Short mmCIF file of C-alpha atoms in Angstrom, two decimals:
data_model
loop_
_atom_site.label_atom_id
_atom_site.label_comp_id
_atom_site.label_asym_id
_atom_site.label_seq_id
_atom_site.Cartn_x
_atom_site.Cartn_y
_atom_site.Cartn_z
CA UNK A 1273 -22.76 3.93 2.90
CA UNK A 1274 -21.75 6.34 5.09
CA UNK A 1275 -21.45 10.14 5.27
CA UNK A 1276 -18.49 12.51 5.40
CA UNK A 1277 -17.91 15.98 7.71
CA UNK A 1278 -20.17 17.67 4.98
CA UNK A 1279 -23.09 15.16 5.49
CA UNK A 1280 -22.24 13.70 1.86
CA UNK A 1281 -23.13 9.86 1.40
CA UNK A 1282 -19.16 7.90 0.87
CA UNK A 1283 -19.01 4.31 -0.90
CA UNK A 1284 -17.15 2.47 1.77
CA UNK A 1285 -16.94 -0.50 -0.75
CA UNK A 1286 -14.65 1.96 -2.58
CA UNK A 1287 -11.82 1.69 0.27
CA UNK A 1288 -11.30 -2.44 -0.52
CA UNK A 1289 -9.85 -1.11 -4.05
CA UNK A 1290 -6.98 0.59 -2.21
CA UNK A 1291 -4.38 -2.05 -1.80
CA UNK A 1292 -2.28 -2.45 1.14
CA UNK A 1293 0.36 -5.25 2.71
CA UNK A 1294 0.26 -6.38 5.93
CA UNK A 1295 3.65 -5.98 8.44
CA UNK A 1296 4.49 -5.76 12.09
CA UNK A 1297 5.49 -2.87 13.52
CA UNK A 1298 7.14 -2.84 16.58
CA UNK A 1299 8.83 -0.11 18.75
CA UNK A 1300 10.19 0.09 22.87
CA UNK A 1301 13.32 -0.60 24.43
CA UNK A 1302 14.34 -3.12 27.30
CA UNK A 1303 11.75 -4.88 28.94
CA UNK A 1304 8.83 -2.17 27.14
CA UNK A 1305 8.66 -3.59 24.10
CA UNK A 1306 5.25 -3.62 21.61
CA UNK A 1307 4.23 -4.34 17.96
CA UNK A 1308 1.34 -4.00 16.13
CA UNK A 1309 -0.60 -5.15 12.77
CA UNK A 1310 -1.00 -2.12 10.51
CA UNK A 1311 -1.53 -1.69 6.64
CA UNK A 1312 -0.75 2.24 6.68
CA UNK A 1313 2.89 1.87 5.60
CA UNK A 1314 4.55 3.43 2.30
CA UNK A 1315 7.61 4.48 1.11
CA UNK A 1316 8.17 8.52 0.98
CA UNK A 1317 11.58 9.51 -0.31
CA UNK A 1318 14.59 7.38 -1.84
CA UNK A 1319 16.89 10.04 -0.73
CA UNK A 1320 16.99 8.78 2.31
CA UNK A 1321 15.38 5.61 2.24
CA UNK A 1322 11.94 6.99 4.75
CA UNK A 1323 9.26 5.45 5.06
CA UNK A 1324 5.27 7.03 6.68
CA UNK A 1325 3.41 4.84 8.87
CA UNK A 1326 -0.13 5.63 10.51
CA UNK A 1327 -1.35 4.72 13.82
CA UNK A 1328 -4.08 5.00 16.13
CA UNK A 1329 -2.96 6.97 19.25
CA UNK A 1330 -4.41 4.44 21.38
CA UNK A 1331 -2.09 2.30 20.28
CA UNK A 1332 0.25 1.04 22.89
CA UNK A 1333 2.76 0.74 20.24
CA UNK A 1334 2.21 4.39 19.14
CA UNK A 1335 3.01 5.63 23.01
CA UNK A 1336 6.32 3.84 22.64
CA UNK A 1337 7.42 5.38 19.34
CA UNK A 1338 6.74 8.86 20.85
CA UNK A 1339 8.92 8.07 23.74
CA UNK A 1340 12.00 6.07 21.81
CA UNK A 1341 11.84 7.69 18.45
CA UNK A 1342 12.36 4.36 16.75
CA UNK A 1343 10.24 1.87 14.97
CA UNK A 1344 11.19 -1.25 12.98
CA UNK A 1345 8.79 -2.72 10.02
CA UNK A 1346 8.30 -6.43 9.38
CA UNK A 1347 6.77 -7.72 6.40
CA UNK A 1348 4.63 -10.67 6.80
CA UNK A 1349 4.44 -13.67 4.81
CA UNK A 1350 1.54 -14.76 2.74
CA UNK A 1351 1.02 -17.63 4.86
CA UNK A 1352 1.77 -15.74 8.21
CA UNK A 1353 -0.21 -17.74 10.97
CA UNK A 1354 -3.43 -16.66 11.66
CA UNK A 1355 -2.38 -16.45 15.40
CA UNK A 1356 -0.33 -14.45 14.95
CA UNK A 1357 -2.06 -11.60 13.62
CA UNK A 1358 -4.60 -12.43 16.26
CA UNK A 1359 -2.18 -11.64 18.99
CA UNK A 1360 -0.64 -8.70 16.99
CA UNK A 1361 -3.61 -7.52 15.45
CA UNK A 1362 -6.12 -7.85 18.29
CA UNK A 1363 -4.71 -7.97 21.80
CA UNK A 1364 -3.38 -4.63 23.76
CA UNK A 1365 0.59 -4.64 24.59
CA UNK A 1366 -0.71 -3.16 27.73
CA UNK A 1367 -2.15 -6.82 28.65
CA UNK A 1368 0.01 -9.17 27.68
CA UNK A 1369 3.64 -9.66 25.89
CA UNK A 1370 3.13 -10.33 22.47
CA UNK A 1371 6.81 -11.18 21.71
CA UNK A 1372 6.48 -13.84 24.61
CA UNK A 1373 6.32 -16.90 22.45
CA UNK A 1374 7.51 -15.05 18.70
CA UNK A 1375 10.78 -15.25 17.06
CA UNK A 1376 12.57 -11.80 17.53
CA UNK A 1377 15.91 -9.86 17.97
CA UNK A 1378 16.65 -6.46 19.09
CA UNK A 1379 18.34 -4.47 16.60
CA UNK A 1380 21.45 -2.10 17.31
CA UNK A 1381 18.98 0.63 17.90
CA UNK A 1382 17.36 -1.17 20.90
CA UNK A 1383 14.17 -1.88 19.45
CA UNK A 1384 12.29 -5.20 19.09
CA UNK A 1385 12.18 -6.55 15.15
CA UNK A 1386 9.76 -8.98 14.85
CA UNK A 1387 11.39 -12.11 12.63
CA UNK A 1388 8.30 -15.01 13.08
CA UNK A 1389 6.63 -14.67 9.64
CA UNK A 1390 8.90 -12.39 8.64
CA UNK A 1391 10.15 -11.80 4.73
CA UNK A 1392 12.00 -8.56 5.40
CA UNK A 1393 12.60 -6.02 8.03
CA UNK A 1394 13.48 -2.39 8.40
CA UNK A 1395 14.83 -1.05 10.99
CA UNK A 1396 14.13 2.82 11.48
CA UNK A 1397 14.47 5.76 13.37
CA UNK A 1398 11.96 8.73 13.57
CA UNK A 1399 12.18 11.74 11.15
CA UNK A 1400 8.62 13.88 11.77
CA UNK A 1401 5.38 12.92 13.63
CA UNK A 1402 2.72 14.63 12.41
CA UNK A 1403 -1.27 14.90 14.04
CA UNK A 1404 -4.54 13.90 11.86
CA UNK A 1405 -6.88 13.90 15.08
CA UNK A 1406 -7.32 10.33 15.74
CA UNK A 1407 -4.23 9.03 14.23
CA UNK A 1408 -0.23 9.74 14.32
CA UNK A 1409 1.87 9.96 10.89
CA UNK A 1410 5.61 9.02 11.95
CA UNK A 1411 8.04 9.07 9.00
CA UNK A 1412 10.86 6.75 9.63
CA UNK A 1413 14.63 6.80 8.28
CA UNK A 1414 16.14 3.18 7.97
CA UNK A 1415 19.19 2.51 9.97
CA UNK A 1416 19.67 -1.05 9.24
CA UNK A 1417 17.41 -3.28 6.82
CA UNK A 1418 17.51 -7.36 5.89
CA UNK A 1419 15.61 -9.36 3.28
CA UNK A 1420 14.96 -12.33 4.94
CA UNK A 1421 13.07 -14.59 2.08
CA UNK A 1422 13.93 -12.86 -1.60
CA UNK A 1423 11.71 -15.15 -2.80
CA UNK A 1424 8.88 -15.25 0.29
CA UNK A 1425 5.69 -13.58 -1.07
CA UNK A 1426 4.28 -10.68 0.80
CA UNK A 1427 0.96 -10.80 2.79
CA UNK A 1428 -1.61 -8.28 1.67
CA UNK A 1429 -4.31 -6.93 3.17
CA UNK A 1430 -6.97 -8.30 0.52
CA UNK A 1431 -6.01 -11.92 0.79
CA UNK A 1432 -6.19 -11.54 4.55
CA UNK A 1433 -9.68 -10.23 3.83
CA UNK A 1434 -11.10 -12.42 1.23
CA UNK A 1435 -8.83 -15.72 2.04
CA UNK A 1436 -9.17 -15.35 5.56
CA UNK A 1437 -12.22 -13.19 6.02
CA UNK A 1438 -10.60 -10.71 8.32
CA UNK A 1439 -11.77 -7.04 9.23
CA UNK A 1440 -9.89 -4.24 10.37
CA UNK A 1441 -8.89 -4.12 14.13
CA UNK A 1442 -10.77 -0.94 15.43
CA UNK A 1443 -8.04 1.30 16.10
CA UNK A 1444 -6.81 0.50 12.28
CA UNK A 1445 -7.56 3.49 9.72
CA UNK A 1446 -9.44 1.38 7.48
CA UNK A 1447 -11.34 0.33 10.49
CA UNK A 1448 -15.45 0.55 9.38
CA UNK A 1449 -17.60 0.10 11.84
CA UNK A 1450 -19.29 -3.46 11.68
CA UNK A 1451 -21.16 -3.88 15.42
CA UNK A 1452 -23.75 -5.92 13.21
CA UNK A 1453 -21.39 -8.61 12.88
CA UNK A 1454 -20.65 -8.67 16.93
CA UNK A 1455 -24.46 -8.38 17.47
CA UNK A 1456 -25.64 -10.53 20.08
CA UNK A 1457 -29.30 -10.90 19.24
CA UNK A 1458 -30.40 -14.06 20.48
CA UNK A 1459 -30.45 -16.40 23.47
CA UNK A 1460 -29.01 -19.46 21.96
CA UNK A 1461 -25.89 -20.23 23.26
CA UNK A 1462 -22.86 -17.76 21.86
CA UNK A 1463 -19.35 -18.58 21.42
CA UNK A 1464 -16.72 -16.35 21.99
CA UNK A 1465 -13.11 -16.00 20.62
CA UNK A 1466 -10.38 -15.89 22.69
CA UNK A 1467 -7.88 -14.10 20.12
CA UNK A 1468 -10.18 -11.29 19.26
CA UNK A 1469 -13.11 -10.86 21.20
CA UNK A 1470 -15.85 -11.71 18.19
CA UNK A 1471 -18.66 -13.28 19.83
CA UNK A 1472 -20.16 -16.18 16.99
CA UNK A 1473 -24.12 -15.86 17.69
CA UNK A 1474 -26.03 -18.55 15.99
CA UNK A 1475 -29.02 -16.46 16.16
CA UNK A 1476 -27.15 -14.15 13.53
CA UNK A 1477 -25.29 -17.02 11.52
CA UNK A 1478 -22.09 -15.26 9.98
CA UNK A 1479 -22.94 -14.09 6.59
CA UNK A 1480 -19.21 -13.54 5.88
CA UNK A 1481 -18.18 -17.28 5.70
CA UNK A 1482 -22.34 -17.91 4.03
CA UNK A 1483 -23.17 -19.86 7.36
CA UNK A 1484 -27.30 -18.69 7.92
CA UNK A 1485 -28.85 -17.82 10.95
CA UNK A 1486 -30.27 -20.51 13.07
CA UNK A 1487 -26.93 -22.54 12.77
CA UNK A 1488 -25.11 -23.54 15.66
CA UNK A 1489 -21.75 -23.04 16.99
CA UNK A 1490 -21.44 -27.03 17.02
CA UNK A 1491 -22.46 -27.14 13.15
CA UNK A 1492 -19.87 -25.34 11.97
CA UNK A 1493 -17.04 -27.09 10.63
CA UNK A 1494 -14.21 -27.87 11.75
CA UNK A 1495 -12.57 -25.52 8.96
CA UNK A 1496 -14.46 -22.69 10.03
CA UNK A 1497 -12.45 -19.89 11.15
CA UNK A 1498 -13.09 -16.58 13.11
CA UNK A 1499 -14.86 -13.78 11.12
CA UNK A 1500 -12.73 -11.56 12.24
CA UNK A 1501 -9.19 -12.62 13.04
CA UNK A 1502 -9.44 -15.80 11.31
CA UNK A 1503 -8.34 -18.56 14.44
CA UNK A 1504 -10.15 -22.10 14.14
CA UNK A 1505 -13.00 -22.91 16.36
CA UNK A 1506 -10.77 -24.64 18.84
CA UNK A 1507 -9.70 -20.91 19.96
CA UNK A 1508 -13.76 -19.78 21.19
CA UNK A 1509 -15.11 -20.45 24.39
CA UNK A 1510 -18.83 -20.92 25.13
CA UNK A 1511 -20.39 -18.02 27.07
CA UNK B 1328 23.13 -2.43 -2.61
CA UNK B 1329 22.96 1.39 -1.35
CA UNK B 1330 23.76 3.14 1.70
CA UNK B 1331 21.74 5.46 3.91
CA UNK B 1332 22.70 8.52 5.57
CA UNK B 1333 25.33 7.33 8.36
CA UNK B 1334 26.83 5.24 4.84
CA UNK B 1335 25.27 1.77 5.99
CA UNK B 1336 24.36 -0.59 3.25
CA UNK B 1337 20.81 -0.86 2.42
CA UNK B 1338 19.36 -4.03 0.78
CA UNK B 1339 17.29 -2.93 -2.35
CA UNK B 1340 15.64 -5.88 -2.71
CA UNK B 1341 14.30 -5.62 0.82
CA UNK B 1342 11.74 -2.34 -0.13
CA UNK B 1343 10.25 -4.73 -3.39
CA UNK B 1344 8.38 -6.65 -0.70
CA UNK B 1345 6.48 -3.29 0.46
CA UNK B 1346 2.76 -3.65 -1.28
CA UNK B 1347 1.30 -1.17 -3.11
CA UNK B 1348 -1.67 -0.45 -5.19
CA UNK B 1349 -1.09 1.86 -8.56
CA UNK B 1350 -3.29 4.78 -8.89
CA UNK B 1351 -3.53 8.17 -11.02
CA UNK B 1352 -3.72 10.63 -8.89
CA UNK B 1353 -4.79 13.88 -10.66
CA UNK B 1354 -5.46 17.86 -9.73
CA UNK B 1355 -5.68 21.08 -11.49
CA UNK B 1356 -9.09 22.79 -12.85
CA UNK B 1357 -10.04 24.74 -15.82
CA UNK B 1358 -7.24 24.42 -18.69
CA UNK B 1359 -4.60 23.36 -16.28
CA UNK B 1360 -5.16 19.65 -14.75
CA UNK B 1361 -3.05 16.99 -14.86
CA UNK B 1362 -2.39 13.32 -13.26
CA UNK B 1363 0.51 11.07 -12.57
CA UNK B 1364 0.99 7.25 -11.77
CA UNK B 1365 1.14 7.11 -8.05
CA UNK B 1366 2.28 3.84 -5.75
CA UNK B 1367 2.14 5.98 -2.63
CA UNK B 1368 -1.59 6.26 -1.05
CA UNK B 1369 -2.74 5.18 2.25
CA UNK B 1370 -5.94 5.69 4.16
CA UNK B 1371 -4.71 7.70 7.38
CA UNK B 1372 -7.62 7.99 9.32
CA UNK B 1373 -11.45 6.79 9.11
CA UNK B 1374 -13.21 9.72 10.98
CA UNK B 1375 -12.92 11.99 8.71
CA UNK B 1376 -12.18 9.51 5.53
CA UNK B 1377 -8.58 10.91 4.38
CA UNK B 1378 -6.20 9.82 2.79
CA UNK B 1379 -2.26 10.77 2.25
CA UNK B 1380 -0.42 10.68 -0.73
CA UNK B 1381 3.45 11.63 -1.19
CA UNK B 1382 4.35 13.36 -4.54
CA UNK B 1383 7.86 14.45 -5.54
CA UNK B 1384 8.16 17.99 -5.50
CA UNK B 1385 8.93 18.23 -9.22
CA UNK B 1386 6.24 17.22 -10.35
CA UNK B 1387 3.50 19.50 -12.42
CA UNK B 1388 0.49 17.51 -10.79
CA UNK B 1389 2.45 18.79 -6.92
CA UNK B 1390 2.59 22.14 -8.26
CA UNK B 1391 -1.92 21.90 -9.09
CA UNK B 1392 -2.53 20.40 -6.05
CA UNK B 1393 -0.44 22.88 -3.75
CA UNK B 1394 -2.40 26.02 -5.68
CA UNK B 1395 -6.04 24.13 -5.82
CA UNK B 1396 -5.80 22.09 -2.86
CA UNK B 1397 -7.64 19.57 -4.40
CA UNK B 1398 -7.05 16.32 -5.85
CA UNK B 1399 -8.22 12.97 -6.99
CA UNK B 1400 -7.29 9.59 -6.53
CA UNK B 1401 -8.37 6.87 -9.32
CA UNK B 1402 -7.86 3.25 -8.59
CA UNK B 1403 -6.39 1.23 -11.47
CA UNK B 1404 -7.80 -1.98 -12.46
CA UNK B 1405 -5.39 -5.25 -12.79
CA UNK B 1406 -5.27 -5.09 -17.13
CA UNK B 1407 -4.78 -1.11 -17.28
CA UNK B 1408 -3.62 -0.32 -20.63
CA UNK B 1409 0.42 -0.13 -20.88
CA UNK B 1410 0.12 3.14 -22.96
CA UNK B 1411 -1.92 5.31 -20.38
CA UNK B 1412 0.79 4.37 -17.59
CA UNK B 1413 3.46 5.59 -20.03
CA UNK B 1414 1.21 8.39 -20.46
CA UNK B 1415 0.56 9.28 -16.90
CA UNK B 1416 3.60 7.33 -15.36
CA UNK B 1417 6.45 8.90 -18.03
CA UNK B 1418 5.42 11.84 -19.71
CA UNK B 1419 5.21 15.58 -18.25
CA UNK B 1420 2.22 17.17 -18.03
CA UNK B 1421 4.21 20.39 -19.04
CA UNK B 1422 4.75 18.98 -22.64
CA UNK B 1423 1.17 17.20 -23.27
CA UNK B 1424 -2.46 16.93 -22.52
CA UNK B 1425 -2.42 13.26 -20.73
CA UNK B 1426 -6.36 13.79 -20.41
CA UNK B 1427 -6.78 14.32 -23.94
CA UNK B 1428 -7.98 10.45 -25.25
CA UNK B 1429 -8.84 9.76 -21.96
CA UNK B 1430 -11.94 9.01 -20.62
CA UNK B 1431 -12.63 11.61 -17.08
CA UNK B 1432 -14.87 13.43 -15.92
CA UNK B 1433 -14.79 16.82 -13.74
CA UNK B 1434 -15.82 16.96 -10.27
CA UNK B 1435 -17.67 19.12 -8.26
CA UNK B 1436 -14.56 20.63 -6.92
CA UNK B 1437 -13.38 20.70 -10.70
CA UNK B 1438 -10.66 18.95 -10.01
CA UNK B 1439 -10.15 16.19 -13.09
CA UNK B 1440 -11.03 12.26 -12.15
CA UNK B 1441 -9.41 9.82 -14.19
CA UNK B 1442 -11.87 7.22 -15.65
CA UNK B 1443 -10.17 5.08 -18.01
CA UNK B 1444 -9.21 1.52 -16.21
CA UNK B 1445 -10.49 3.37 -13.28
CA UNK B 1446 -12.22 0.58 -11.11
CA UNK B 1447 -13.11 3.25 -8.36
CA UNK B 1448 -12.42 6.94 -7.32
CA UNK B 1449 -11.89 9.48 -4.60
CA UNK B 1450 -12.13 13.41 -5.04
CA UNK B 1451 -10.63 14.92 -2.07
CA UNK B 1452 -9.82 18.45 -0.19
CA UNK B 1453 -6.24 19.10 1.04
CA UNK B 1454 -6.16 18.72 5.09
CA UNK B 1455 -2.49 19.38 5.16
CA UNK B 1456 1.29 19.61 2.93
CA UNK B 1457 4.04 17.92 4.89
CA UNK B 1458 7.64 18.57 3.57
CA UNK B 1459 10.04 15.24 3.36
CA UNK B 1460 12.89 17.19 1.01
CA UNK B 1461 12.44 15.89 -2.00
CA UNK B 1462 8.75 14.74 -2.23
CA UNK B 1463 5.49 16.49 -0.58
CA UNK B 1464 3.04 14.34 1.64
CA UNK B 1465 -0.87 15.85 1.28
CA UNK B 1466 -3.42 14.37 3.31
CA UNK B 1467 -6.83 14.78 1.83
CA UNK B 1468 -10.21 14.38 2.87
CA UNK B 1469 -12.56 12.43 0.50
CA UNK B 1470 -15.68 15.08 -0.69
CA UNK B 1471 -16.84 12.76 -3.41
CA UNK B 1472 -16.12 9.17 -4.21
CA UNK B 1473 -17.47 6.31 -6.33
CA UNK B 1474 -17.18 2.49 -6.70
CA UNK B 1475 -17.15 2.03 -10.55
CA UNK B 1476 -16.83 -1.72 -10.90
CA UNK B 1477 -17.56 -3.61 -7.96
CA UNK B 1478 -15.98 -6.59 -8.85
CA UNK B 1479 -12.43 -5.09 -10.77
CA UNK B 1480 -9.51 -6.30 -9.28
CA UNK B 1481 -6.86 -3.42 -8.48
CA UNK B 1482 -3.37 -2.87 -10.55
CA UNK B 1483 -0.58 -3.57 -7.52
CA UNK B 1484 3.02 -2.54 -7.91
CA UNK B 1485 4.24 -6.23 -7.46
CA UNK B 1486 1.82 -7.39 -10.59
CA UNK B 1487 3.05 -4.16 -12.71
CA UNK B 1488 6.92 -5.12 -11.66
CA UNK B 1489 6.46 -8.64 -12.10
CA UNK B 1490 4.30 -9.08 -15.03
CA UNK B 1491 4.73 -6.09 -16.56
CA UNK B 1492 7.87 -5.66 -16.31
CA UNK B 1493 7.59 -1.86 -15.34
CA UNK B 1494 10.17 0.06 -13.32
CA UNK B 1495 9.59 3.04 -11.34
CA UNK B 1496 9.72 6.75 -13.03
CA UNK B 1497 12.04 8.53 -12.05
CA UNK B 1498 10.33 10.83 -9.38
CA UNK B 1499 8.69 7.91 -7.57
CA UNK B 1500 9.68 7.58 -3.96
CA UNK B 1501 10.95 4.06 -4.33
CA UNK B 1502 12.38 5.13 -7.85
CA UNK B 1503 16.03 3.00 -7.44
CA UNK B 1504 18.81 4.00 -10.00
CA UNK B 1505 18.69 1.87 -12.92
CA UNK B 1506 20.88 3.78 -15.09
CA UNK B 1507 22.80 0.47 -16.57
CA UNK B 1508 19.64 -0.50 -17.93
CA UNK B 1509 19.54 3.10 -20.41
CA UNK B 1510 23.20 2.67 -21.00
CA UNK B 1511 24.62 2.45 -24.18
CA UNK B 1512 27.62 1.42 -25.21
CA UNK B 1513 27.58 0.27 -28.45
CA UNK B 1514 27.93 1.48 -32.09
CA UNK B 1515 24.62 -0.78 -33.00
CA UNK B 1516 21.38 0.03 -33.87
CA UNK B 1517 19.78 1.30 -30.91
CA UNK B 1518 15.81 1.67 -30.81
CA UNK B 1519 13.88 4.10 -28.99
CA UNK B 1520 10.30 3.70 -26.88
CA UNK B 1521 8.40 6.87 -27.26
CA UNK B 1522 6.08 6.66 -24.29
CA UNK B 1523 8.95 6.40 -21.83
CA UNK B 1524 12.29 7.38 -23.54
CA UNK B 1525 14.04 4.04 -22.99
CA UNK B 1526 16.50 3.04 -25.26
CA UNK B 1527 16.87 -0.42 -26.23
CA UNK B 1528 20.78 -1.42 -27.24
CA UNK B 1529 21.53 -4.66 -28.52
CA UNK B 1530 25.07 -4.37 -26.97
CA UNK B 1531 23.46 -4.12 -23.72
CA UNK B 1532 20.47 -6.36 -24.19
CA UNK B 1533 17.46 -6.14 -21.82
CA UNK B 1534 18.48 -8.31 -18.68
CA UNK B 1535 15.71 -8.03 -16.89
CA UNK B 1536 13.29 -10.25 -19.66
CA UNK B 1537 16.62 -12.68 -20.05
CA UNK B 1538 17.96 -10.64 -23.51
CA UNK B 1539 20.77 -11.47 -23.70
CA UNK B 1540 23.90 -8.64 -24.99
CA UNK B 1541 24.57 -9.26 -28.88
CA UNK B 1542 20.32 -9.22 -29.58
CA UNK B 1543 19.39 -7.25 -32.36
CA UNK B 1544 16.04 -5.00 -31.98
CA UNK B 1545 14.71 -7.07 -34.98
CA UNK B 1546 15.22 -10.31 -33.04
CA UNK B 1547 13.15 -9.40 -29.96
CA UNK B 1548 9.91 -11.69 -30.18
CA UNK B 1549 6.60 -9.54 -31.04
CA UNK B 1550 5.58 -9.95 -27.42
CA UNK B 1551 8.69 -8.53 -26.04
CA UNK B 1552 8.02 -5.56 -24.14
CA UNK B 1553 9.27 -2.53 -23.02
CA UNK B 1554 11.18 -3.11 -20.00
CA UNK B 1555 10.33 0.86 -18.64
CA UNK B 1556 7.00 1.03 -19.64
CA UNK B 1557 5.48 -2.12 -20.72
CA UNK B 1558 4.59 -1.21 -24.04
CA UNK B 1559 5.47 -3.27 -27.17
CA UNK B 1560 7.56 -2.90 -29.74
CA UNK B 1561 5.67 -0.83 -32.56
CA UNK B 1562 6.03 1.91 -29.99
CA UNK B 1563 10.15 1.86 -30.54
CA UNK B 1564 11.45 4.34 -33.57
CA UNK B 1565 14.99 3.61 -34.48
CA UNK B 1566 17.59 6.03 -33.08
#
């Protein structure tokens, strides 16, 4: 549970009934180029083809859309590698290049469309930004689209959650707060991940995957994968 | 194919791969509520909990929320019952009661919540009304919500299209023009659904579920269905 602005108890549970996909959305020009994992991405008019996107204004990503106006979409695959979304989903643009070792092109806009993983891109250009506070709403008119697989499926964000067992990155919308995973609580010897931070405590276990506390890092196996952005164990690093 | 603004071609087939949940989302209080089939809902920030939703402007339920300001959100569960998304995703609220033998309850806004197939639900405030031309985008803030059935699988789009067979009405954002489908252009007996107004002609067939042009209405197997809105055929009159 937690409470809204009027104090009143909210059913987070509630929010994993909304259903969302998963896509890449990348923005920039030349060598500033950035792309991030969201879920906030609909369709708003037909007439023309516009779609909304929402994004944390922390979001490297979200600097470069204000500055170029343009955005492009890419729809994952269902089977869309898990390091990638690590990379897209929890690293900062302002640290590394994320397109560095992807497939991608540039479209005739100038912006970066990511194609690794890819079922189906759009290619857009900025109608409205609008403010909620924490987050920007850009709407986005398509200047060029591709389907890529017709018959690829689409990744969404509950089989990323209950196949892999990932949670929101924290600058996501749907982002809940869950420190009591990342707890460090113990002084048995912690693991960390190298993709997205999550440190594996065996003094905590991980109650997502059902793995108790007391086990150690060395127990788990080898088909364990990160709580949080779902890489194998070869990807964490003793502390 | 269709073409965008500057006349470029757009591929079609490229939005299907966009997931989306199906929801009712409902307003109104008193005598005057009402609640349509909506595809387009997004969480758009956590702190405070709100969502957005885009509505076509001609819709009654756009009209309720812009006077109340208030509106719910019920989440669909996977097996919804065909008939109560041709009531809620085909009929007008201007010509019938769609709450009238369906379970709902009021909130304490009095805004209407859909319960029927409802799997969970969100009552929310208006935060703000952002015109795209022809639809409206609110974003709401959640007052009340509720987790009926913890373990109910959501209705998606994709299952609806796929399994179902459904198309989108008319005022949806990603409604595409399927006119050929409610052609006719034959002399032959031509059958009527009366949840969604499709017309079924055997000179046209029903391509989508592989009927082929030439089938008579009386030939369609009992568990054809209607290609619109799902239902079956004891919901057809003859035209």
């Amino acid at each position: 549970m937690a409470t809204n602005q009027n104090n009143k108890q909210i059913n987070v549970e509630a929010f994993f009934k909304i259903s969302y996909g998963l896509y890449v959305v990348s923005s920039g020009s030349g060598s500033k180029i950035n792309g991030y994992v969201s879920n906030a991405v609909f369709q708003v008019t037909s007439e023309p083809a516009q779609f909304a996107i929402c994004c944390n204004k922390n979001n490297f990503t979200a600097e470069l859309i204000k500055e170029s106006k343009l955005l492009s979409i890419s729809v994952l695959k269902k089977d869309t590698d898990s390091k990638l979304l690590g990379v897209f989903g929890y690293k900062s643009g302002r640290d590394i290049d994320k397109f560095e070792n992807v497939k991608y092109m540039t479209g005739v806009t100038g912006v970066p469309i990511l194609l690794e993983d890819t079922i189906a891109w759009f290619e857009c250009k900025v109608t409205q930004t609008i403010d909620f506070g924490t987050h920007l709403l850009f709407s986005a008119e398509i200047i060029e689209n591709n389907l890529i697989d017709s018959s690829g499926e689409p990744l969404t964000y509950a089989y990323y959650r209950d196949i892999k067992k990932g949670v929101s990155p924290k600058n996501a919308p749907t982002y809940i707060d869950k420190g009591h995973v990342q707890a460090a609580i113990s002084d048995a010897k912690k693991y960390k991940c190298q993709i997205c931070g999550y440190i594996y405590d065996p003094a905590a276990g991980d109650p997502e995957h059902n793995i108790s506390a007391g086990t150690d890092f060395a127990a788990l196996s080898d088909d364990w994968a990160c709580p949080v952005c779902g890489v194998d164990k070869s990807n964490f690093e003793i502390l």
